[in-house]
Every structure is written in C-alpha cells, then in structure tokens.
Coordinates of C-alpha atoms in Angstrom, one line a residue:
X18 CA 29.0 -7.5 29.6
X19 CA 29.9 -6.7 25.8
X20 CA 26.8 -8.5 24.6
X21 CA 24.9 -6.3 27.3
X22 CA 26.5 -3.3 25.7
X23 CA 26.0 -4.5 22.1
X24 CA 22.3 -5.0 22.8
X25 CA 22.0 -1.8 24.8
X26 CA 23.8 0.1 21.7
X27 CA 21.4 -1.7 19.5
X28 CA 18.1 -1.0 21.3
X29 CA 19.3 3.1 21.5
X30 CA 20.0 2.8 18.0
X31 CA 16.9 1.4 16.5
X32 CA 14.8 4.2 19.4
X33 CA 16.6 6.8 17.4
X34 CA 15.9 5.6 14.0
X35 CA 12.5 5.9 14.9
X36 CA 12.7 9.5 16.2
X37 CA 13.9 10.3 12.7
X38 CA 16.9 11.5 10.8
X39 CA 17.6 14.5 9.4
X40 CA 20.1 13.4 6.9
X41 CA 17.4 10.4 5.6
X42 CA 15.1 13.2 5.5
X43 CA 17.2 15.7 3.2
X44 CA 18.7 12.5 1.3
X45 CA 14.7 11.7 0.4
X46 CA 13.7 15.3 0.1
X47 CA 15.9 15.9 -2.5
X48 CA 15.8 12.3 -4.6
X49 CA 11.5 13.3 -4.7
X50 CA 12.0 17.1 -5.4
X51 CA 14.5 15.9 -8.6
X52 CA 12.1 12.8 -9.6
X53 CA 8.7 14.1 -8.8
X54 CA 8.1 17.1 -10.9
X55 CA 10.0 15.7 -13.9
X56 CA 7.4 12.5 -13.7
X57 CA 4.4 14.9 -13.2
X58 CA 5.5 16.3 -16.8
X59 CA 6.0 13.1 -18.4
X60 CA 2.9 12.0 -17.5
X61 CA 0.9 15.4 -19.0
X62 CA 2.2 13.1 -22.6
X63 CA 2.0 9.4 -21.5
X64 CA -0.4 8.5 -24.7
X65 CA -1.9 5.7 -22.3
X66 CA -2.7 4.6 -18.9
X67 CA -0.2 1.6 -19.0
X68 CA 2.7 3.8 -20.5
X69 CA 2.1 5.9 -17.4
X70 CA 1.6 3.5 -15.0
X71 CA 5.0 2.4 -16.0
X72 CA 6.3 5.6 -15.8
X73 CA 5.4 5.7 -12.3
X74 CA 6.7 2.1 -11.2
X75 CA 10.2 3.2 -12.3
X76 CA 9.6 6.5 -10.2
X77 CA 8.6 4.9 -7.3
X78 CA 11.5 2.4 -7.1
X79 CA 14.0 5.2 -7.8
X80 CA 12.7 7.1 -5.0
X81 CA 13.0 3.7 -2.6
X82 CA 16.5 3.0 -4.0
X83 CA 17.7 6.3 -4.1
X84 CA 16.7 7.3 -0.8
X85 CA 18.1 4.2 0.8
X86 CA 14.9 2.8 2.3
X87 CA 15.4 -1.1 3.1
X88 CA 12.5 -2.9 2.0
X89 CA 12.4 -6.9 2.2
X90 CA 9.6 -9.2 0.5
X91 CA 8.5 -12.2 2.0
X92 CA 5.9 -14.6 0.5
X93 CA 5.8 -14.3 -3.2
X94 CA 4.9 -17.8 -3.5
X95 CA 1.8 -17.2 -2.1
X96 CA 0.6 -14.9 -5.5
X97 CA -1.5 -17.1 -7.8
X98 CA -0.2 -17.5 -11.0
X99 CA -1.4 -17.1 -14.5
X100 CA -4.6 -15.5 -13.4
X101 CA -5.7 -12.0 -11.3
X102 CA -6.5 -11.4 -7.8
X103 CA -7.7 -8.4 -5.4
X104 CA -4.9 -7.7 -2.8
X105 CA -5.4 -6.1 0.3
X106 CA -3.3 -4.5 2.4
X107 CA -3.1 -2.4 6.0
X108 CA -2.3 1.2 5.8
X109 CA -0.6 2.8 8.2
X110 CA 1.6 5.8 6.2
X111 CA 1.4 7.6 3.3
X112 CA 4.6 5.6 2.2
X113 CA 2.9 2.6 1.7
X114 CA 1.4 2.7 -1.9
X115 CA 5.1 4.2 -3.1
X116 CA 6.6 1.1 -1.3
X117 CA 4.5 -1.5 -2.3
X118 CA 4.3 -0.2 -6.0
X119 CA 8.3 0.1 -5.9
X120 CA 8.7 -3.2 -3.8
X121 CA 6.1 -6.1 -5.5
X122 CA 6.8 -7.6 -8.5
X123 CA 3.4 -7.7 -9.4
X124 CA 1.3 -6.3 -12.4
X125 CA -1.7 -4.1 -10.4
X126 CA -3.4 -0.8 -9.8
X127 CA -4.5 1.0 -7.1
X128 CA -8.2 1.6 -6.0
X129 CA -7.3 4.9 -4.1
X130 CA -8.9 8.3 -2.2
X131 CA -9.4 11.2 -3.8
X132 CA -8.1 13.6 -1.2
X133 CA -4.4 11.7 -2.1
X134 CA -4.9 11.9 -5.5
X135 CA -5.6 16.1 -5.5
X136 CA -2.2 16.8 -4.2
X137 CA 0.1 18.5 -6.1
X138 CA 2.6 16.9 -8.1
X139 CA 2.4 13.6 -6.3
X140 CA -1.7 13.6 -7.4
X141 CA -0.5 12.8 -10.6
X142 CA 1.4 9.8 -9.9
X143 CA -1.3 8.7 -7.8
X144 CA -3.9 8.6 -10.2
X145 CA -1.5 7.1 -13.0
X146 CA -1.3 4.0 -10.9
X147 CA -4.6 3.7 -10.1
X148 CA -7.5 2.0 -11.6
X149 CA -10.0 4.2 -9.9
X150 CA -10.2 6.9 -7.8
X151 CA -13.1 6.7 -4.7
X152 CA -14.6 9.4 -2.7
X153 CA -15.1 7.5 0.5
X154 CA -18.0 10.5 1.5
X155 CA -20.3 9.9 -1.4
X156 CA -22.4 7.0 -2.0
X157 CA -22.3 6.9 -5.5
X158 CA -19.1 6.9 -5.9
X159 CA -18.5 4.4 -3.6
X160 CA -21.3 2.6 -5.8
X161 CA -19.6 3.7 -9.2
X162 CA -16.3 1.9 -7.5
X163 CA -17.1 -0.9 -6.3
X164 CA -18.7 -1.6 -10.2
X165 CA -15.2 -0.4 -11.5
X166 CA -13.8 -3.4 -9.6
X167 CA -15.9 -6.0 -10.6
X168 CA -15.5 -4.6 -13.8
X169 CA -11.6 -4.7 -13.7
X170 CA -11.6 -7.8 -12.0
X171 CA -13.9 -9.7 -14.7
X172 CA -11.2 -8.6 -17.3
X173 CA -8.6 -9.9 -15.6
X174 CA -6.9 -6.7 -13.7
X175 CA -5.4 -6.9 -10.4
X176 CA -6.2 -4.6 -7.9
X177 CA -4.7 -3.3 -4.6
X178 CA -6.8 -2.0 -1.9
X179 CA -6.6 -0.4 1.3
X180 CA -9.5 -1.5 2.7
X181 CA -9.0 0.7 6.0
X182 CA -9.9 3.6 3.8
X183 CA -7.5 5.8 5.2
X184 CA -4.3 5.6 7.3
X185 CA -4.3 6.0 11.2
X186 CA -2.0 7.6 14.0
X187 CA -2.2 4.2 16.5
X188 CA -1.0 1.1 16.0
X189 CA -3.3 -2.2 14.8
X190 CA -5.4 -2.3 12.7
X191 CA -8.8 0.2 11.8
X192 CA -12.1 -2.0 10.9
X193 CA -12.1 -3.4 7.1
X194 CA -14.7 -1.9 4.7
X195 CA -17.0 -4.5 2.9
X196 CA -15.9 -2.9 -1.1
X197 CA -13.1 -4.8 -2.3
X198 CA -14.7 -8.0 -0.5
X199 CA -17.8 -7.2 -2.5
X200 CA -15.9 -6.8 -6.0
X201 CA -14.3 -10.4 -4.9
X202 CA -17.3 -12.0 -3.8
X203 CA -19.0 -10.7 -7.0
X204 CA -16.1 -11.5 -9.6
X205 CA -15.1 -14.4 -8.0
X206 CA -11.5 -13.5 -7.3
X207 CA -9.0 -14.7 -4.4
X208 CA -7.9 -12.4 -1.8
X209 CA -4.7 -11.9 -1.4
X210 CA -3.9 -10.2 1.9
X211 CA -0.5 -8.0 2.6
X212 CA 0.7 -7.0 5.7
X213 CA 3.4 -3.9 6.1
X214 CA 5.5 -2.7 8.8
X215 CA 7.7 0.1 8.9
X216 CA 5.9 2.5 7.3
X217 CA 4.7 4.3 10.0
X218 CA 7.8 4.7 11.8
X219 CA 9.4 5.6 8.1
X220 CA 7.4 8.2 7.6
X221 CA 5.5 9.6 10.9
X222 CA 2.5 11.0 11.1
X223 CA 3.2 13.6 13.6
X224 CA 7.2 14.2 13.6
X225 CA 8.8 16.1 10.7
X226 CA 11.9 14.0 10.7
X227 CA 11.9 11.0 8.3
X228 CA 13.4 7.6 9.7
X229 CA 15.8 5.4 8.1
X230 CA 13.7 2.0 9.2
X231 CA 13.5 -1.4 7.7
X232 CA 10.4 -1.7 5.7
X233 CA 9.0 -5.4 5.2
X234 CA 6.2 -6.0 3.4
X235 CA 4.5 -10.1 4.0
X236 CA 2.0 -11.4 1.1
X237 CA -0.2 -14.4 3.0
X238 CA -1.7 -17.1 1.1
X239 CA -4.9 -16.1 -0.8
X240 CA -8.2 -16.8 0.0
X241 CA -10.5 -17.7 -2.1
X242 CA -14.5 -16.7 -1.7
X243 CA -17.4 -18.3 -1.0
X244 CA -19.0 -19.8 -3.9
X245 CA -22.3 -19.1 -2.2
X246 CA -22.2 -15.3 -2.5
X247 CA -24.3 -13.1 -0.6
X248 CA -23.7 -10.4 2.4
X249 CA -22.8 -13.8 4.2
X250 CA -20.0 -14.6 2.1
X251 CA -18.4 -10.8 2.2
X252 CA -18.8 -10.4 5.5
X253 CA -17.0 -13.9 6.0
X254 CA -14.1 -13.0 3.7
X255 CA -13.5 -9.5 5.3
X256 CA -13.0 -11.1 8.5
X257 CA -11.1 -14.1 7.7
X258 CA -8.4 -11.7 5.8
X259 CA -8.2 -9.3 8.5
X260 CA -7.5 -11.7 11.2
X261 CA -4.5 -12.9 9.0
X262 CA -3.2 -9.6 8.9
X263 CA -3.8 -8.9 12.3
X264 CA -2.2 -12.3 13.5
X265 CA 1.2 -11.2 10.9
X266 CA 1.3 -7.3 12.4
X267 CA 1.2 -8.5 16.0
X268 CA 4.0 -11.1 15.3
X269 CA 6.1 -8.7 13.3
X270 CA 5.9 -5.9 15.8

C-alpha cells in the first residue's frame, strides 16, 4: 500500500508540475527581467559577432541555472569531432533555443525566424546567436538562407536548425522542411539530429504559469549525406533524421 501511495503522490505531483507553478514562474521572471535588458545593452557594444555570441551563451545558462530548470544531456559522443556539422532539432517551445544554447557544449549558431528575432529585448539575443536570420514567407530569403548555410558550412561553422520552422501546440512532430537538408546535401556535412522534451510542458503555449519540469535534450548519431546529391539525396536525409527523432520523442514521452 505505501508504494501505491508513493506512486499515486508521484503521478499528482509531476500532473501539477505540468499545470505550472507560480513560484517557478516569478523565480524565472525575475532572473530574465535582471539578465535580459543588461545583455540587450552589452550587446549595442559587442565589437563582433563572436564576442556577442558569447555574451549570450553566458546569458542563457544563467537564466537556466538561475531559474532552477533541470536540464540533462545525453549523447555527446555522438558529435563528430574536429570538424563541423548541421544539427537539427524538434521545436516544440520557445525555451528550446535558450536551453539548447545554455545546455550543449557545442560551438554553433542558430539559423532562426525573423518574427523571434523582432521582439523586444530578447530579439537581440536572438540575432547575436544566430548566423542568419530567415523569413519563412519570402522566397528569397529563404533562397538568400539556404546560400548563407552552404556558405557557413563550407567554412567550417556549425549550425542549428529547427527544421519544423516554427513551434506547435500538439504533440509529435510537424513535417521537416527540405533547407538545412539542402545546405547538407550541398556542403557535404553530417546531420546531427537532437531530440527535446520538456520544453513544452516548461513553458506552455496556452497557460500562463511556467512549470518546474525536467528538460532532456538526446543528440543521435549523425548522418552523413548521400554522396550522390540531388532532390533524391535531400529528400532521403530529411526523412531518415526525422524518423530518428520521431522514434527518440515517442520513447521519451
């Protein structure tokens, strides 16, 4: 009966987590309203765009550690060393680029939305850590992007993209866009997919209340593209790393 009660105790506790706390959510209002604007300052003088990006990192992982979001990394071994790589990863909060940035020791930048990056304040950081900004409703900058990748890719820059474009309100998984899998296919650069959970109950979409959930982020082995190139070889890749992070959501969830 006292494990029945422990594991009842348990199930109520993590179902009120995800309804949200209002202590979390004062504790990380108030480490972002004391970090933010300071760091949207700093950055009006950062004399370069890796001097800011640091400036951000540090940010970010102040806000994670400050705000007492748990975030375990699994999978590190599965990052190719000594050379770049295009990581992907699902999106499923607006917390995801903070954690991820905050959580990965890993030298990268963001390909990111340009609604994000015009927000007050937090646009700032967004476009400090990002390589380039995309507006998903034009076609030429979609065209001018997926350029920049290949570009940063061919010089030997990591990127992280959310290849969903955008985050949603239901869980799994929306349908890849072909970009990132483009820039890879073109530069010839492994894939490195990502898959994160927590986020969304962390931070929901439709609830005020933050919620003091475990955040784990996975990093799956890379894979590398068809030498053969082509729409062939894009399509192929953008399929082959979404069904790995579809397989690693539905067993984490």
């Amino acid at each position: 009966m006292g494990v029945v009660r422990d594991l009842q105790s348990a199930v109520a506790g993590a179902r009120g987590a995800r309804r949200g706390s209002l202590i979390f959510t004062v504790r990380a209002g108030l480490v972002l309203a004391a970090l933010v604007p300071p760091l949207a300052g700093l950055l009006l003088f950062a004399r370069d765009g890796r001097r800011g990006y640091r400036l951000v990192r540090r940010c970010a992982r102040a806000v994670v550690r400050l705000s007492g979001v748990r975030v375990t990394v699994d999978g590190l071994q599965h990052v190719p060393t000594g050379t770049h790589a295009m990581f992907v990863s699902n999106h499923s909060s607006l917390a995801d680029a903070a954690i991820l940035l905050a959580a990965l020791p890993l030298d990268f930048r963001f390909v990111a939305n340009h609604v994000f990056a015009g927000y007050p304040l937090l646009g700032a950081a967004i476009r400090a850590a990002s390589y380039h900004i995309v507006d998903r409703g034009s076609w030429r900058s979609r065209a001018e992007c997926g350029r920049s990748m290949v570009d940063a890719l061919r010089a030997g820059q990591s990127l992280l993209v959310f290849p969903e474009g955008t985050t949603s309100n239901v869980d799994g998984l929306l349908p890849f866009r072909s970009g990132a899998f483009r820039a890879a296919v073109s530069s010839g650069a492994s894939v490195v997919p990502i898959a994160i959970t927590g986020t969304r109950d962390l931070l929901p979409p439709d609830r005020l209340w933050l919620a003091p959930v475990p955040v784990r982020i996975e990093v799956l082995p890379p894979v590398t593209p068809s030498s053969a190139g082509g729409r062939e070889a894009v399509t192929a890749l953008r399929e082959t790393v979404a069904a790995a992070i579809r397989r690693r959501l539905d067993l984490q969830q």
